[in-house]
Each structure stands twice: as structure tokens, then as C-alpha cells.
mmCIF file of C-alpha atoms in Angstrom:
data_model
loop_
_atom_site.group_PDB
_atom_site.id
_atom_site.type_symbol
_atom_site.label_atom_id
_atom_site.label_comp_id
_atom_site.label_asym_id
_atom_site.label_seq_id
_atom_site.Cartn_x
_atom_site.Cartn_y
_atom_site.Cartn_z
ATOM 1 C CA MET F 1 194.965 -5.286 96.253
ATOM 2 C CA GLN F 2 191.352 -5.244 96.832
ATOM 3 C CA ILE F 3 190.217 -4.115 100.546
ATOM 4 C CA MET F 4 187.449 -6.945 101.081
ATOM 5 C CA SER F 5 190.379 -9.478 100.774
ATOM 6 C CA LEU F 6 192.495 -7.383 103.653
ATOM 7 C CA ILE F 7 189.414 -8.061 105.859
ATOM 8 C CA THR F 8 189.130 -11.185 105.204
ATOM 9 C CA ALA F 9 192.453 -12.286 106.005
ATOM 10 C CA LEU F 10 191.888 -10.069 109.425
ATOM 11 C CA PRO F 11 191.222 -12.707 111.817
ATOM 12 C CA GLY F 12 193.560 -14.868 110.470
ATOM 13 C CA ALA F 13 196.184 -12.361 111.516
ATOM 14 C CA ALA F 14 194.876 -11.693 115.021
ATOM 15 C CA ALA F 15 194.905 -14.980 116.079
ATOM 16 C CA GLN F 16 198.767 -15.250 115.009
ATOM 17 C CA GLY F 17 198.807 -11.910 116.864
ATOM 18 C CA LEU F 18 197.865 -13.326 119.866
ATOM 19 C CA ILE F 19 199.889 -15.981 119.596
ATOM 20 C CA TRP F 20 202.752 -13.998 119.105
ATOM 21 C CA GLY F 21 201.728 -12.203 122.044
ATOM 22 C CA ILE F 22 202.615 -15.121 124.187
ATOM 23 C CA MET F 23 206.358 -14.271 123.074
ATOM 24 C CA ALA F 24 206.034 -11.024 123.717
ATOM 25 C CA ILE F 25 205.056 -11.648 127.630
ATOM 26 C CA GLY F 26 208.331 -13.750 127.639
ATOM 27 C CA VAL F 27 210.272 -10.949 126.421
ATOM 28 C CA TYR F 28 208.955 -8.659 128.636
ATOM 29 C CA ILE F 29 208.983 -10.828 131.897
ATOM 30 C CA THR F 30 213.031 -11.349 131.042
ATOM 31 C CA PHE F 31 213.424 -7.605 130.340
ATOM 32 C CA ARG F 32 211.244 -5.558 132.824
ATOM 33 C CA ILE F 33 211.126 -7.925 135.694
ATOM 34 C CA LEU F 34 213.822 -9.909 135.854
ATOM 35 C CA ASP F 35 216.180 -6.852 134.176
ATOM 36 C CA ILE F 36 218.126 -9.104 131.694
ATOM 37 C CA ALA F 37 217.686 -8.316 128.089
ATOM 38 C CA ASP F 38 217.165 -12.187 126.555
ATOM 39 C CA LEU F 39 215.730 -12.989 123.063
ATOM 40 C CA THR F 40 216.116 -16.903 124.047
ATOM 41 C CA VAL F 41 212.454 -16.721 123.460
ATOM 42 C CA ASP F 42 212.068 -15.749 120.248
ATOM 43 C CA GLY F 43 213.953 -18.510 119.379
ATOM 44 C CA THR F 44 212.695 -20.683 121.564
ATOM 45 C CA LEU F 45 208.807 -20.830 120.372
ATOM 46 C CA CYS F 46 210.091 -21.963 117.108
ATOM 47 C CA THR F 47 212.236 -24.734 118.171
ATOM 48 C CA GLY F 48 209.071 -25.761 120.545
ATOM 49 C CA GLY F 49 206.885 -25.924 117.371
ATOM 50 C CA ALA F 50 209.429 -27.594 115.333
ATOM 51 C CA VAL F 51 209.652 -30.063 118.337
ATOM 52 C CA CYS F 52 205.882 -30.703 118.738
ATOM 53 C CA ILE F 53 205.352 -30.832 115.139
ATOM 54 C CA MET F 54 207.898 -34.055 114.634
ATOM 55 C CA MET F 55 206.900 -35.629 117.713
ATOM 56 C CA MET F 56 202.980 -35.935 116.480
ATOM 57 C CA LEU F 57 204.036 -36.962 113.000
ATOM 58 C CA SER F 58 206.225 -40.040 114.381
ATOM 59 C CA GLY F 59 202.846 -40.785 116.746
ATOM 60 C CA HIS F 60 203.147 -39.556 119.859
ATOM 61 C CA ASN F 61 199.953 -37.808 122.032
ATOM 62 C CA VAL F 62 199.745 -33.940 121.439
ATOM 63 C CA TRP F 63 199.747 -32.821 125.243
ATOM 64 C CA VAL F 64 203.132 -35.420 125.407
ATOM 65 C CA SER F 65 204.586 -33.554 122.295
ATOM 66 C CA MET F 66 203.474 -29.989 124.252
ATOM 67 C CA LEU F 67 205.164 -31.302 127.453
ATOM 68 C CA VAL F 68 208.535 -31.981 125.778
ATOM 69 C CA ALA F 69 208.313 -28.710 123.425
ATOM 70 C CA THR F 70 208.995 -26.538 126.176
ATOM 71 C CA GLY F 71 212.056 -24.263 125.662
ATOM 72 C CA LEU F 72 213.707 -25.253 129.073
ATOM 73 C CA LEU F 73 216.917 -26.603 127.336
ATOM 74 C CA ALA F 74 217.296 -23.295 125.460
ATOM 75 C CA GLY F 75 217.189 -21.565 128.561
ATOM 76 C CA LEU F 76 219.496 -23.552 130.076
ATOM 77 C CA ALA F 77 222.032 -22.889 127.251
ATOM 78 C CA THR F 78 221.367 -19.061 127.548
ATOM 79 C CA GLY F 79 222.282 -19.311 131.227
ATOM 80 C CA ILE F 80 225.218 -21.032 130.910
ATOM 81 C CA PHE F 81 226.552 -18.534 128.226
ATOM 82 C CA HIS F 82 226.123 -15.816 130.732
ATOM 83 C CA THR F 83 227.248 -17.473 134.057
ATOM 84 C CA PHE F 84 229.789 -19.693 133.258
ATOM 85 C CA MET F 85 231.384 -18.223 130.143
ATOM 86 C CA GLY F 86 230.619 -14.437 131.165
ATOM 87 C CA ILE F 87 229.004 -13.800 127.732
ATOM 88 C CA PRO F 88 226.537 -10.536 128.399
ATOM 89 C CA ALA F 89 223.048 -11.406 128.850
ATOM 90 C CA ILE F 90 222.179 -9.894 125.456
ATOM 91 C CA LEU F 91 224.410 -11.572 123.481
ATOM 92 C CA ALA F 92 223.916 -14.886 124.778
ATOM 93 C CA GLY F 93 220.694 -14.622 124.349
ATOM 94 C CA ILE F 94 220.792 -13.451 120.524
ATOM 95 C CA LEU F 95 223.898 -16.716 120.404
ATOM 96 C CA THR F 96 221.009 -18.857 121.681
ATOM 97 C CA GLN F 97 218.534 -17.537 119.219
ATOM 98 C CA LEU F 98 220.359 -17.549 116.142
ATOM 99 C CA SER F 99 221.831 -20.918 116.852
ATOM 100 C CA LEU F 100 218.290 -22.506 117.677
ATOM 101 C CA TYR F 101 217.839 -21.623 113.678
ATOM 102 C CA SER F 102 220.309 -24.269 113.033
ATOM 103 C CA VAL F 103 218.973 -26.819 115.274
ATOM 104 C CA ASN F 104 215.424 -26.646 114.216
ATOM 105 C CA LEU F 105 216.391 -27.243 110.559
ATOM 106 C CA LYS F 106 218.410 -30.987 112.345
ATOM 107 C CA ILE F 107 215.061 -31.655 113.669
ATOM 108 C CA MET F 108 212.934 -31.149 111.130
ATOM 109 C CA GLY F 109 214.790 -32.425 108.322
ATOM 110 C CA LYS F 110 214.007 -30.205 106.012
ATOM 111 C CA ALA F 111 212.891 -26.340 106.091
ATOM 112 C CA ASN F 112 209.045 -26.880 106.835
ATOM 113 C CA GLN F 113 206.754 -29.858 107.663
ATOM 114 C CA ALA F 114 203.284 -29.838 107.494
ATOM 115 C CA ILE F 115 200.236 -31.272 109.931
ATOM 116 C CA ASN F 116 197.145 -31.216 108.580
ATOM 117 C CA VAL F 117 194.422 -30.484 110.739
ATOM 118 C CA ASP F 118 192.062 -33.195 109.057
ATOM 119 C CA LYS F 119 194.858 -36.100 110.637
ATOM 120 C CA PHE F 120 195.877 -34.671 113.818
ATOM 121 C CA ASN F 121 193.893 -33.526 117.028
ATOM 122 C CA LEU F 122 195.197 -29.777 116.960
ATOM 123 C CA LEU F 123 194.087 -27.178 119.542
ATOM 124 C CA VAL F 124 194.059 -24.598 116.977
ATOM 125 C CA SER F 125 194.356 -23.931 113.031
ATOM 126 C CA LEU F 126 194.094 -21.153 111.122
ATOM 127 C CA ARG F 127 191.297 -23.353 109.175
ATOM 128 C CA ARG F 128 189.038 -22.907 112.303
ATOM 129 C CA VAL F 129 188.637 -18.993 112.367
ATOM 130 C CA LYS F 130 185.429 -18.383 110.453
ATOM 131 C CA GLY F 131 182.652 -20.119 110.034
ATOM 132 C CA VAL F 132 183.152 -22.619 113.124
ATOM 133 C CA ALA F 133 181.483 -22.874 116.306
ATOM 134 C CA LEU F 134 182.621 -20.747 119.271
ATOM 135 C CA THR F 135 184.443 -23.414 121.243
ATOM 136 C CA GLN F 136 186.266 -24.185 117.939
ATOM 137 C CA ASN F 137 187.288 -20.927 116.939
ATOM 138 C CA THR F 138 190.989 -20.255 116.839
ATOM 139 C CA LEU F 139 190.413 -16.705 118.084
ATOM 140 C CA PHE F 140 188.160 -17.455 121.351
ATOM 141 C CA ILE F 141 190.922 -20.355 122.143
ATOM 142 C CA VAL F 142 193.884 -18.413 122.147
ATOM 143 C CA ALA F 143 192.344 -15.219 123.577
ATOM 144 C CA ILE F 144 190.883 -17.479 126.436
ATOM 145 C CA MET F 145 194.854 -19.162 126.814
ATOM 146 C CA ILE F 146 196.001 -15.706 126.929
ATOM 147 C CA ILE F 147 193.917 -14.279 129.623
ATOM 148 C CA ILE F 148 194.124 -17.534 131.581
ATOM 149 C CA LEU F 149 198.162 -17.121 131.139
ATOM 150 C CA ILE F 150 197.892 -13.399 132.473
ATOM 151 C CA ALA F 151 195.914 -14.215 135.391
ATOM 152 C CA VAL F 152 198.386 -16.941 136.391
ATOM 153 C CA LEU F 153 201.110 -14.534 135.807
ATOM 154 C CA TYR F 154 199.201 -11.866 137.637
ATOM 155 C CA TRP F 155 198.635 -14.246 140.933
ATOM 156 C CA PHE F 156 202.565 -15.170 140.755
ATOM 157 C CA PHE F 157 204.090 -12.267 140.566
ATOM 158 C CA GLY F 158 201.940 -10.508 143.369
ATOM 159 C CA THR F 159 203.261 -13.738 145.790
#
């Protein structure tokens, strides 16, 4: 493997790492602040992506698709497993996370559904990592979103 190919792949890997960092914030909130070891957020990230992509492919607006793609129902399922069925929180989260894999396949109809940045108005795309204006750069947009998210969470947990 050439070192240059590794260096050219670094911006895309950093952008994806920042996006996965949002999921890590969700795990941190449930584990450290709420004192519940819940891994539901790991599965809901993929389910949200599947719902959003399928809604966009069926012609819905990207903002409506993102709103519908929130993981509220998966969190509700974990809560029901834990409270009403008496399953420990970590196991309830793992059960929900694992079941969401099958749910994702049902939502998408097959293992992968691609969406083209040329046909759809996407907020971020790995195609826009290098050689684009700063306002379209995926690294910049995701970094700004994470800064805003951290500021909102800092304000929220300070109340």
C-alpha cells in the first residue's frame, strides 16, 4: 500500500469519524449522565439512515425525511423492554440494536440503497471533501454541526 493513497483517504475518513462521533455522544449521554448502559443509539443511527434514504428515494423532502428518521420508536422499544418486561437496560439496548438490523433490511428492501449526490440535494457527501468551496466541504459542515450540538448539550445539561 502506498502512503499517498492513505493520506488522500484521510479527509473522507475524518468526515465519517466526525459523523460517528455524534453517535458516541449519544452513548456517552446514556452511559455517563443517565447511568444506563444503552446501546440502542448504535442501531438507531443506521435505521435513521435507512428511513431517510428510502423516503428521499420515494420523493419526500430531505428535511421531512430527516425528521421522520429520528430514532424515537427504537428508544421507546428499548424503554418498554426495560421497564415493562424487566429486561436489564444493557440487554434491552442490545436486543433493540440487533433487531434493528433486520428492520433496516425490511425498510430498504435489499442490503444497500445508494443515493446520488447529483440527483438529490444532500447536506454532506464524501464527494465534497476535497476541491470544493468551504461552504460545501463535508468536514466543515459536520464540524459546525458538532460544535452546535455540543453547545446545545452543554446549555441543556447546565440547566
